[in-house]
Short mmCIF file of C-alpha atoms in Angstrom, two decimals:
data_model
loop_
_atom_site.label_atom_id
_atom_site.label_comp_id
_atom_site.label_asym_id
_atom_site.label_seq_id
_atom_site.Cartn_x
_atom_site.Cartn_y
_atom_site.Cartn_z
CA UNK A 12 -0.39 -0.09 0.18
CA UNK A 13 0.98 3.97 -0.68
CA UNK A 14 -0.32 6.06 0.89
CA UNK A 15 0.26 9.75 1.28
CA UNK A 16 0.18 12.42 4.42
CA UNK A 17 -1.23 15.48 4.04
CA UNK A 18 -0.24 17.62 7.12
CA UNK A 19 2.10 14.41 8.74
CA UNK A 20 3.43 16.36 11.87
CA UNK A 21 -0.20 16.52 13.63
CA UNK A 22 0.31 14.40 17.20
CA UNK A 23 -1.92 11.89 15.94
CA UNK A 24 -1.46 11.75 12.25
CA UNK A 25 2.72 11.21 12.69
CA UNK A 26 2.21 8.83 15.12
CA UNK A 27 -0.55 7.02 12.52
CA UNK A 28 2.30 7.19 9.38
CA UNK A 29 5.28 5.80 11.68
CA UNK A 30 2.19 2.79 12.59
CA UNK A 31 1.62 2.20 8.90
CA UNK A 32 6.01 2.59 7.99
CA UNK A 33 5.61 -0.85 10.31
CA UNK A 34 2.55 -2.67 9.25
CA UNK A 35 5.03 -2.51 5.59
CA UNK A 36 3.03 0.50 3.85
CA UNK A 37 4.97 2.88 1.59
CA UNK A 38 4.76 6.08 3.09
CA UNK A 39 5.32 9.44 2.12
CA UNK A 40 3.95 12.84 2.99
CA UNK A 41 4.28 17.05 3.56
CA UNK A 42 4.22 19.81 6.60
CA UNK A 43 4.70 23.90 6.00
CA UNK A 44 6.38 23.54 9.58
CA UNK A 45 7.23 20.22 11.58
CA UNK A 46 7.61 20.81 15.39
CA UNK A 47 9.40 18.00 17.59
CA UNK A 48 8.66 15.20 18.97
CA UNK A 49 7.85 14.85 15.36
CA UNK A 50 9.96 15.43 13.02
CA UNK A 51 12.59 13.65 15.62
CA UNK A 52 10.22 10.99 15.23
CA UNK A 53 9.39 10.64 10.84
CA UNK A 54 13.16 11.62 10.65
CA UNK A 55 14.30 7.83 12.74
CA UNK A 56 11.85 5.29 10.28
CA UNK A 57 13.06 7.68 7.82
CA UNK A 58 9.34 9.33 6.81
CA UNK A 59 10.48 12.35 7.35
CA UNK A 60 9.28 15.08 4.34
CA UNK A 61 12.91 16.53 2.77
CA UNK A 62 10.97 19.70 3.46
CA UNK A 63 8.81 21.98 4.47
CA UNK A 64 5.81 22.72 2.95
CA UNK A 65 3.34 21.55 -0.34
CA UNK A 66 4.24 19.68 -3.88
CA UNK A 67 1.49 18.70 -6.17
CA UNK A 68 4.03 17.02 -7.43
CA UNK A 69 4.37 14.49 -4.54
CA UNK A 70 0.15 12.90 -5.40
CA UNK A 71 -0.12 10.63 -8.09
CA UNK A 72 -2.04 8.44 -9.77
CA UNK A 73 -0.43 5.12 -7.95
CA UNK A 74 -0.77 6.40 -4.82
CA UNK A 75 -3.30 3.79 -2.54
CA UNK A 76 -4.62 6.17 -0.39
CA UNK A 77 -4.35 10.73 1.31
CA UNK A 78 -4.73 10.93 4.49
CA UNK A 79 -6.14 14.33 5.36
CA UNK A 80 -5.35 16.15 9.11
CA UNK A 81 -7.09 18.36 10.57
CA UNK A 82 -4.18 20.83 9.97
CA UNK A 83 -4.30 21.35 5.53
CA UNK A 84 -7.10 24.04 4.42
CA UNK A 85 -9.56 22.80 1.81
CA UNK A 86 -7.21 25.09 -0.94
CA UNK A 87 -4.25 23.43 0.25
CA UNK A 88 -2.63 22.50 -2.89
CA UNK A 89 -1.61 18.35 -2.05
CA UNK A 90 -4.91 18.06 -1.54
CA UNK A 91 -6.89 19.98 -4.62
CA UNK A 92 -4.53 17.92 -7.08
CA UNK A 93 -5.99 14.66 -5.40
CA UNK A 94 -9.64 15.92 -5.73
CA UNK A 95 -8.63 16.37 -9.92
CA UNK A 96 -7.09 12.54 -10.08
CA UNK A 97 -10.11 11.42 -7.94
CA UNK A 98 -7.68 8.96 -5.39
CA UNK A 99 -9.50 8.50 -2.45
CA UNK A 100 -9.45 10.25 0.44
CA UNK A 101 -10.00 10.17 4.21
CA UNK A 102 -9.71 11.55 7.25
CA UNK A 103 -7.51 10.16 9.97
CA UNK A 104 -10.34 8.78 11.79
CA UNK A 105 -11.91 7.96 8.24
CA UNK A 106 -8.07 5.31 8.40
CA UNK A 107 -8.37 4.10 10.85
CA UNK A 108 -11.79 2.39 10.56
CA UNK A 109 -10.71 0.69 6.93
CA UNK A 110 -7.57 -0.94 9.31
CA UNK A 111 -9.91 -1.87 12.06
CA UNK A 112 -13.61 -2.60 10.58
CA UNK A 113 -13.09 -6.58 10.87
CA UNK A 114 -11.65 -6.26 14.79
CA UNK A 115 -14.11 -5.14 17.64
CA UNK A 116 -13.95 -1.63 18.71
CA UNK A 117 -13.15 -0.59 21.97
CA UNK A 118 -14.39 3.83 21.79
CA UNK A 119 -13.74 5.99 24.41
CA UNK A 120 -15.36 8.99 25.00
CA UNK A 121 -16.37 11.99 26.61
CA UNK A 122 -15.66 15.39 27.89
CA UNK A 123 -12.98 15.04 30.09
CA UNK A 124 -11.25 11.30 31.52
CA UNK A 125 -11.05 10.13 27.10
CA UNK A 126 -7.01 9.55 27.76
CA UNK A 127 -7.10 8.12 31.06
CA UNK A 128 -9.46 5.77 30.46
CA UNK A 129 -7.96 4.05 27.77
CA UNK A 130 -4.37 4.24 29.07
CA UNK A 131 -5.38 2.34 31.83
CA UNK A 132 -7.31 0.30 29.75
CA UNK A 133 -4.13 0.05 26.91
CA UNK A 134 -1.59 -0.97 30.73
CA UNK A 135 -3.63 -3.67 31.64
CA UNK A 136 -4.20 -5.56 28.97
CA UNK A 137 -0.53 -5.34 27.98
CA UNK A 138 -0.05 -6.63 31.72
CA UNK A 139 -2.52 -9.93 30.92
CA UNK A 140 -0.08 -10.24 27.65
CA UNK A 141 -3.97 -9.69 25.07
CA UNK A 142 -3.23 -8.26 22.00
CA UNK A 143 -4.54 -5.23 21.00
CA UNK A 144 -4.46 -2.33 18.60
CA UNK A 145 -4.63 1.18 19.73
CA UNK A 146 -4.89 5.22 19.24
CA UNK A 147 -4.67 6.95 22.15
CA UNK A 148 -3.55 10.35 22.63
CA UNK A 149 -1.02 11.14 24.71
CA UNK A 150 2.34 8.86 24.42
CA UNK A 151 2.53 6.13 27.48
CA UNK A 152 5.59 4.27 29.71
CA UNK A 153 6.40 0.90 27.76
CA UNK A 154 4.32 1.76 24.17
CA UNK A 155 6.98 3.06 21.54
CA UNK A 156 4.04 4.84 19.81
CA UNK A 157 0.76 6.58 20.10
CA UNK A 158 -1.23 4.38 17.41
CA UNK A 159 -0.53 0.70 17.01
CA UNK A 160 -1.87 -1.09 13.90
CA UNK A 161 -1.64 -4.62 13.14
CA UNK A 162 -3.41 -7.19 11.25
CA UNK A 163 -3.74 -9.90 14.15
CA UNK A 164 -5.49 -8.36 17.14
CA UNK A 165 -8.04 -9.18 17.29
CA UNK A 166 -9.75 -4.96 19.11
CA UNK A 167 -8.65 -1.78 19.15
CA UNK A 168 -8.88 0.09 21.66
CA UNK A 169 -9.69 4.76 21.05
CA UNK A 170 -10.03 6.77 21.98
CA UNK A 171 -13.17 8.78 20.35
CA UNK A 172 -12.03 12.64 19.93
CA UNK A 173 -15.62 14.69 19.53
CA UNK A 174 -13.57 17.04 17.36
CA UNK A 175 -13.57 17.22 14.03
CA UNK A 176 -12.97 15.17 11.10
CA UNK A 177 -10.84 16.87 8.69
CA UNK A 178 -11.04 20.11 6.70
CA UNK A 179 -13.75 18.28 3.85
CA UNK A 180 -15.21 16.07 6.57
CA UNK A 181 -17.26 17.84 9.37
CA UNK A 182 -18.35 14.73 11.52
CA UNK A 183 -17.16 14.57 14.88
CA UNK A 184 -14.46 12.04 15.42
CA UNK A 185 -15.80 9.49 17.48
CA UNK A 186 -18.65 8.98 15.11
CA UNK A 187 -16.20 7.23 12.44
CA UNK A 188 -15.61 4.09 14.10
CA UNK A 189 -18.75 2.30 14.56
CA UNK A 190 -18.19 1.17 18.40
CA UNK A 191 -18.94 -2.45 19.25
CA UNK A 192 -18.26 -1.02 22.44
CA UNK A 193 -18.85 2.80 23.41
CA UNK A 194 -17.52 4.74 26.64
CA UNK A 195 -19.25 7.79 27.41
CA UNK A 196 -17.69 9.50 31.61
CA UNK A 197 -19.04 12.76 31.57
CA UNK A 198 -19.88 16.28 28.83
CA UNK A 199 -19.28 19.03 29.64
CA UNK A 200 -19.28 22.08 26.90
CA UNK A 201 -16.52 22.27 24.99
CA UNK A 202 -14.98 22.89 21.19
CA UNK A 203 -17.51 25.90 21.69
CA UNK A 204 -16.06 27.09 18.31
CA UNK A 205 -17.11 24.73 16.71
CA UNK A 206 -20.42 23.45 19.29
CA UNK A 207 -21.70 27.21 19.11
CA UNK A 208 -24.28 25.76 21.91
CA UNK A 209 -23.97 22.89 25.20
CA UNK A 210 -27.22 21.37 23.44
CA UNK A 211 -26.09 21.36 19.83
CA UNK A 212 -22.92 19.63 21.89
CA UNK A 213 -24.64 17.36 23.83
CA UNK A 214 -25.88 15.64 20.68
CA UNK A 215 -22.60 14.69 18.74
CA UNK A 216 -22.78 12.01 22.11
CA UNK A 217 -26.04 11.47 21.50
CA UNK A 218 -25.19 10.62 17.69
CA UNK A 219 -22.44 8.87 19.07
CA UNK A 220 -24.21 6.46 22.12
CA UNK A 221 -26.63 5.34 18.08
CA UNK A 222 -23.64 4.66 16.58
CA UNK A 223 -22.91 1.71 18.56
CA UNK A 224 -23.26 -1.64 16.69
CA UNK A 225 -26.16 -3.56 17.49
CA UNK A 226 -25.93 -5.97 20.53
CA UNK A 227 -22.93 -3.60 22.18
CA UNK A 228 -22.27 -2.28 24.91
CA UNK A 229 -22.69 1.73 26.53
CA UNK A 230 -20.45 2.20 29.36
CA UNK A 231 -21.10 5.55 31.65
CA UNK A 232 -20.49 7.92 34.42
CA UNK A 233 -24.03 7.37 36.32
CA UNK A 234 -22.80 10.17 38.54
CA UNK A 235 -22.32 12.81 35.16
CA UNK A 236 -25.67 14.23 35.37
CA UNK A 237 -25.97 15.37 31.18
CA UNK A 238 -24.95 11.74 30.48
CA UNK A 239 -27.11 9.67 33.25
CA UNK A 240 -30.63 12.31 31.61
CA UNK A 241 -29.13 11.49 27.82
CA UNK A 242 -28.72 7.89 28.37
CA UNK A 243 -32.18 7.37 29.78
CA UNK A 244 -33.87 9.37 27.22
CA UNK A 245 -32.32 6.76 24.48
CA UNK A 246 -34.07 4.01 23.18
CA UNK A 247 -30.74 1.06 21.84
CA UNK A 248 -30.13 -2.05 20.75
CA UNK A 249 -27.29 -2.17 23.02
CA UNK A 250 -26.69 -3.14 26.55
CA UNK A 251 -26.63 0.36 28.79
CA UNK A 252 -24.34 -0.08 31.65
CA UNK A 253 -23.16 2.31 34.33
CA UNK A 254 -20.32 3.01 36.65
CA UNK A 255 -20.08 5.25 40.18
CA UNK A 256 -16.98 5.32 42.79
CA UNK A 257 -15.36 2.49 44.15
CA UNK A 258 -15.19 2.55 48.22
CA UNK A 259 -11.59 3.50 48.82
CA UNK A 260 -9.45 4.77 51.72
CA UNK A 261 -6.99 7.83 51.49
CA UNK A 262 -4.13 7.17 54.07
CA UNK A 263 -0.90 8.82 53.58
CA UNK A 264 -1.22 10.44 50.37
CA UNK A 265 -1.83 7.09 49.21
CA UNK A 266 -5.38 5.95 47.05
CA UNK A 267 -6.38 2.72 47.81
CA UNK A 268 -9.27 0.30 46.40
CA UNK A 269 -11.14 -1.62 48.16
CA UNK A 270 -13.10 -5.20 46.12
CA UNK A 271 -13.91 -8.06 47.42
CA UNK A 272 -11.87 -7.78 51.26
CA UNK A 273 -8.97 -7.08 49.29
CA UNK A 274 -6.87 -3.45 49.21
CA UNK A 275 -5.22 -2.44 45.93
CA UNK A 276 -2.95 0.78 46.79
CA UNK A 277 -3.31 3.07 43.73
CA UNK A 278 -0.28 5.35 41.72
CA UNK A 279 -2.37 7.78 41.17
CA UNK A 280 -5.81 9.38 43.10
CA UNK A 281 -8.57 11.65 43.34
CA UNK A 282 -12.33 10.86 42.11
CA UNK A 283 -12.75 11.00 38.27
CA UNK A 284 -9.28 9.26 38.17
CA UNK A 285 -11.05 6.73 40.32
CA UNK A 286 -14.45 6.70 37.77
CA UNK A 287 -11.93 6.67 34.92
CA UNK A 288 -11.15 3.24 36.05
CA UNK A 289 -14.28 2.27 36.62
CA UNK A 290 -15.06 2.44 33.27
CA UNK A 291 -11.41 0.68 32.33
CA UNK A 292 -12.65 -2.35 34.31
CA UNK A 293 -15.99 -2.58 32.63
CA UNK A 294 -14.34 -2.55 29.63
CA UNK A 295 -11.99 -5.04 30.55
CA UNK A 296 -14.09 -7.62 31.43
CA UNK A 297 -16.59 -7.48 28.60
CA UNK A 298 -12.47 -8.14 26.69
CA UNK A 299 -12.06 -11.50 29.23
CA UNK A 300 -10.57 -9.92 32.20
CA UNK A 301 -11.92 -10.25 35.56
CA UNK A 302 -12.85 -7.26 38.70
CA UNK A 303 -9.06 -9.31 40.47
CA UNK A 304 -6.89 -9.51 37.14
CA UNK A 305 -8.27 -5.38 36.56
CA UNK A 306 -7.03 -4.04 40.04
CA UNK A 307 -4.11 -5.99 40.61
CA UNK A 308 -2.60 -5.01 37.14
CA UNK A 309 -3.72 -1.23 37.68
CA UNK A 310 -1.75 -0.63 40.96
CA UNK A 311 1.06 -0.10 38.40
CA UNK A 312 -0.43 2.25 36.57
CA UNK A 313 1.69 5.15 36.60
CA UNK A 314 -1.01 8.00 34.52
CA UNK A 315 -1.73 9.02 30.85
CA UNK A 316 1.05 12.08 30.22
CA UNK A 317 1.57 15.61 31.45
CA UNK A 318 -2.03 13.88 33.50
CA UNK A 319 -1.17 15.51 37.24
CA UNK A 320 2.38 14.63 36.27
CA UNK A 321 4.83 14.82 39.11
CA UNK A 322 7.45 17.43 38.30
CA UNK A 323 9.60 17.30 41.54
CA UNK A 324 8.92 16.94 44.31
CA UNK A 325 10.00 16.29 48.52
CA UNK A 326 8.52 15.53 52.16
CA UNK A 327 6.28 18.91 52.48
CA UNK A 328 5.74 19.88 48.93
CA UNK A 329 4.76 18.75 45.17
CA UNK A 330 4.44 20.28 41.66
CA UNK A 331 1.97 19.25 39.28
CA UNK A 332 1.52 19.86 35.95
CA UNK A 333 -1.44 18.75 34.27
CA UNK A 334 -2.96 18.98 31.01
CA UNK A 335 -6.20 20.12 32.19
CA UNK A 336 -7.99 23.52 30.28
CA UNK A 337 -11.73 23.43 30.49
CA UNK A 338 -13.88 23.98 32.98
CA UNK A 339 -14.22 20.08 34.08
CA UNK A 340 -10.97 19.71 34.23
CA UNK A 341 -9.51 22.43 35.54
CA UNK A 342 -12.45 21.70 38.41
CA UNK A 343 -11.48 17.79 39.17
CA UNK A 344 -8.34 18.63 38.81
CA UNK A 345 -8.62 21.22 42.50
CA UNK A 346 -10.59 18.79 43.78
CA UNK A 347 -8.08 15.81 43.73
CA UNK A 348 -5.50 17.95 44.54
CA UNK A 349 -6.62 18.87 47.85
CA UNK A 350 -8.24 16.38 48.29
CA UNK A 351 -5.20 14.29 48.10
CA UNK A 352 -3.25 16.83 50.25
CA UNK A 353 -5.37 18.30 53.00
CA UNK A 354 -3.48 19.80 54.72
CA UNK A 355 -0.77 21.36 52.36
CA UNK A 356 -1.96 24.46 51.00
CA UNK A 357 -3.08 24.46 47.72
CA UNK A 358 -1.19 27.43 44.75
CA UNK A 359 -3.22 26.98 41.16
CA UNK A 360 -2.45 28.41 38.22
CA UNK A 361 -4.50 27.80 35.12
CA UNK A 362 -3.43 28.80 31.54
CA UNK A 363 -6.86 29.73 29.25
CA UNK A 364 -4.84 28.84 26.15
CA UNK A 365 -7.74 27.54 24.04
CA UNK A 366 -10.16 29.67 21.88
CA UNK A 367 -13.22 27.76 24.11
CA UNK A 368 -11.07 28.58 27.46
CA UNK A 369 -10.35 32.18 25.83
CA UNK A 370 -13.84 32.72 24.06
CA UNK A 371 -15.60 35.78 25.76
CA UNK A 372 -19.13 34.09 26.08
CA UNK A 373 -17.76 31.08 27.11
CA UNK A 374 -15.79 32.42 29.79
CA UNK A 375 -18.30 32.40 32.47
CA UNK A 376 -18.74 28.92 32.17
CA UNK A 377 -15.23 28.54 34.67
CA UNK A 378 -17.46 30.04 37.30
CA UNK A 379 -16.28 28.76 40.68
CA UNK A 380 -14.40 25.98 38.98
CA UNK A 381 -10.61 26.95 41.41
CA UNK A 382 -12.87 27.41 44.53
CA UNK A 383 -10.42 25.07 46.81
CA UNK A 384 -7.39 26.15 45.62
CA UNK A 385 -5.77 27.83 48.44
CA UNK A 386 -4.96 30.38 46.21
CA UNK A 387 -5.91 30.90 42.28
CA UNK A 388 -3.91 32.51 39.46
CA UNK A 389 -4.99 32.83 35.57
CA UNK A 390 -2.57 33.68 33.29
CA UNK A 391 -2.82 34.01 29.35
CA UNK A 392 0.18 34.85 27.49
CA UNK A 393 -1.32 38.01 25.70
CA UNK A 394 0.58 36.21 22.60
CA UNK A 395 -2.02 34.16 22.41
CA UNK A 396 -4.89 36.74 22.04
CA UNK A 397 -2.59 38.54 18.93
CA UNK A 398 -2.13 34.59 17.62
CA UNK A 399 -4.99 33.40 17.78
CA UNK A 400 -6.61 37.19 16.58
CA UNK A 401 -9.65 37.27 19.91
CA UNK A 402 -9.88 40.78 21.32
CA UNK A 403 -7.47 40.66 24.86
CA UNK A 404 -10.33 41.49 28.07
CA UNK A 405 -9.10 42.30 31.31
CA UNK A 406 -8.05 41.11 34.50
CA UNK A 407 -11.93 42.14 36.03
CA UNK A 408 -13.43 40.22 32.54
CA UNK A 409 -11.52 37.47 34.36
CA UNK A 410 -12.43 37.69 37.81
CA UNK A 411 -15.38 38.12 37.27
CA UNK A 412 -16.02 35.06 34.90
CA UNK A 413 -14.37 32.69 37.31
CA UNK A 414 -16.34 34.60 40.53
CA UNK A 415 -13.44 34.06 42.23
CA UNK A 416 -12.13 38.15 43.68
CA UNK A 417 -9.22 37.08 45.15
CA UNK A 418 -8.11 35.07 42.03
CA UNK A 419 -4.39 36.55 40.68
CA UNK A 420 -4.49 37.40 37.14
CA UNK A 421 -0.78 37.72 35.29
CA UNK A 422 -0.56 37.61 30.92
CA UNK A 423 3.45 37.75 31.10
CA UNK A 424 5.84 34.32 31.31
CA UNK A 425 8.40 36.79 33.44
CA UNK A 426 5.71 38.66 35.60
CA UNK A 427 4.52 34.84 36.23
CA UNK A 428 7.06 33.45 37.85
CA UNK A 429 8.29 36.17 39.92
CA UNK A 430 5.21 35.61 41.55
CA UNK A 431 6.02 32.21 42.18
CA UNK A 432 9.22 33.04 43.40
CA UNK A 433 7.96 35.05 46.67
CA UNK A 434 6.01 32.02 47.46
CA UNK A 435 7.02 29.68 50.95
CA UNK A 436 6.39 25.82 49.11
CA UNK A 437 7.37 24.23 52.59
CA UNK A 438 3.55 21.92 53.54
CA UNK A 439 2.04 23.41 49.93
CA UNK A 440 2.01 22.36 46.84
CA UNK A 441 1.95 23.97 43.28
CA UNK A 442 -0.28 22.88 40.52
CA UNK A 443 0.69 23.83 36.50
CA UNK A 444 -2.63 23.35 34.72
CA UNK A 445 -2.35 24.06 30.12
CA UNK A 446 -2.84 22.88 26.96
CA UNK A 447 -0.48 25.46 26.68
CA UNK A 448 3.22 25.84 27.96
CA UNK A 449 2.92 28.37 29.58
CA UNK A 450 4.20 31.05 27.41
CA UNK A 451 7.24 29.22 27.02
CA UNK A 452 8.61 28.43 31.05
CA UNK A 453 10.28 26.07 31.88
CA UNK A 454 8.77 24.57 34.69
CA UNK A 455 12.05 22.87 35.47
CA UNK A 456 13.12 26.42 37.11
CA UNK A 457 10.27 25.69 40.04
CA UNK A 458 11.45 22.61 40.48
CA UNK A 459 14.48 24.07 41.26
CA UNK A 460 14.32 27.21 42.72
CA UNK A 461 11.72 25.62 46.05
CA UNK A 462 13.05 21.97 46.48
#
């Protein structure tokens, strides 16, 4: 098979390119800009484009498929050439389905937790020695790539993103996979630039639930009121399986699951992670792994990359970084850290970075999300407003939206760093949350200052 990638440098795209290369396909690709680690990883496998840019001459009639990344525009010259030649053009979710249509497809959906649930499932399946293919949105310990495709694995585990498939395919990705087993971890409005109302956003999950194949399973969080109401109002030819929090205790900063009079100490914490674990357990039970085996394997799970990741710690301080950016993720992450370390002060800093989080009409969704932090900081790099062509707003607008008068606001990295340096971090945790990078702030600097 000869496959060409338009916008090969994307996180999912370059991982799919590597997976197909390892499967024996001939891979070519283009991109107008290639960042790390994509460039180095593509180079390692000999599929890095020789030059950045778009080259219509790479699009030839003998290509079996062209895979179009979300980063490309609808007037991309390579896309126009492929359309002119009548080549088969796929979005990457389309091609994942094409490669897995004869397998059992498990699709993990939800506004939050889907990367962690997928990661937990993969960890347990690997520990249990099962064969599986996968697509996950984070780099995991023990997995070389974020996509794995083989000819002989009977099942594929897919992180089911609700964002759009490609510039010419405006369907949410998780509608395309046609799940046999579907998971919905929670619904909290996101991607306002694509789904302008909460009702429209909820509709995407309803369509996902209805796309589960006849006789399949829908595993869903009973603790999420929106999900619960939606599922209860659906007439599905699938089995509905709710989940809730397990029995657990917290002792000396360690969360321990209690099941059938046995105790399983975990390396992750927070009620959101305990809920994620129950979704993963039910999926694994559907794949032949019983509850006891699941809990034994999950005790060695260290978490997905950038999800409550420890930058550094000592006896009285821990510095965390987390991918949280949406209101629901922000609230859950703060509550998790505060509940795990109730005797420590919590300084929490969120960078607003995505189109949704920077949209002034959406900002009120953040009301009271940081109330459990002893000190709440919001950072917006003023350059981000310029890059995304969004009208900047003042500190008072942020405080009002978060409904937190004590909130502190910064819009330059230097000012944020100077402020953090003034803190005494004894018996205090620092939680830095962003899907960006705080304007280039190296969090190791904070580790060197405080620890």
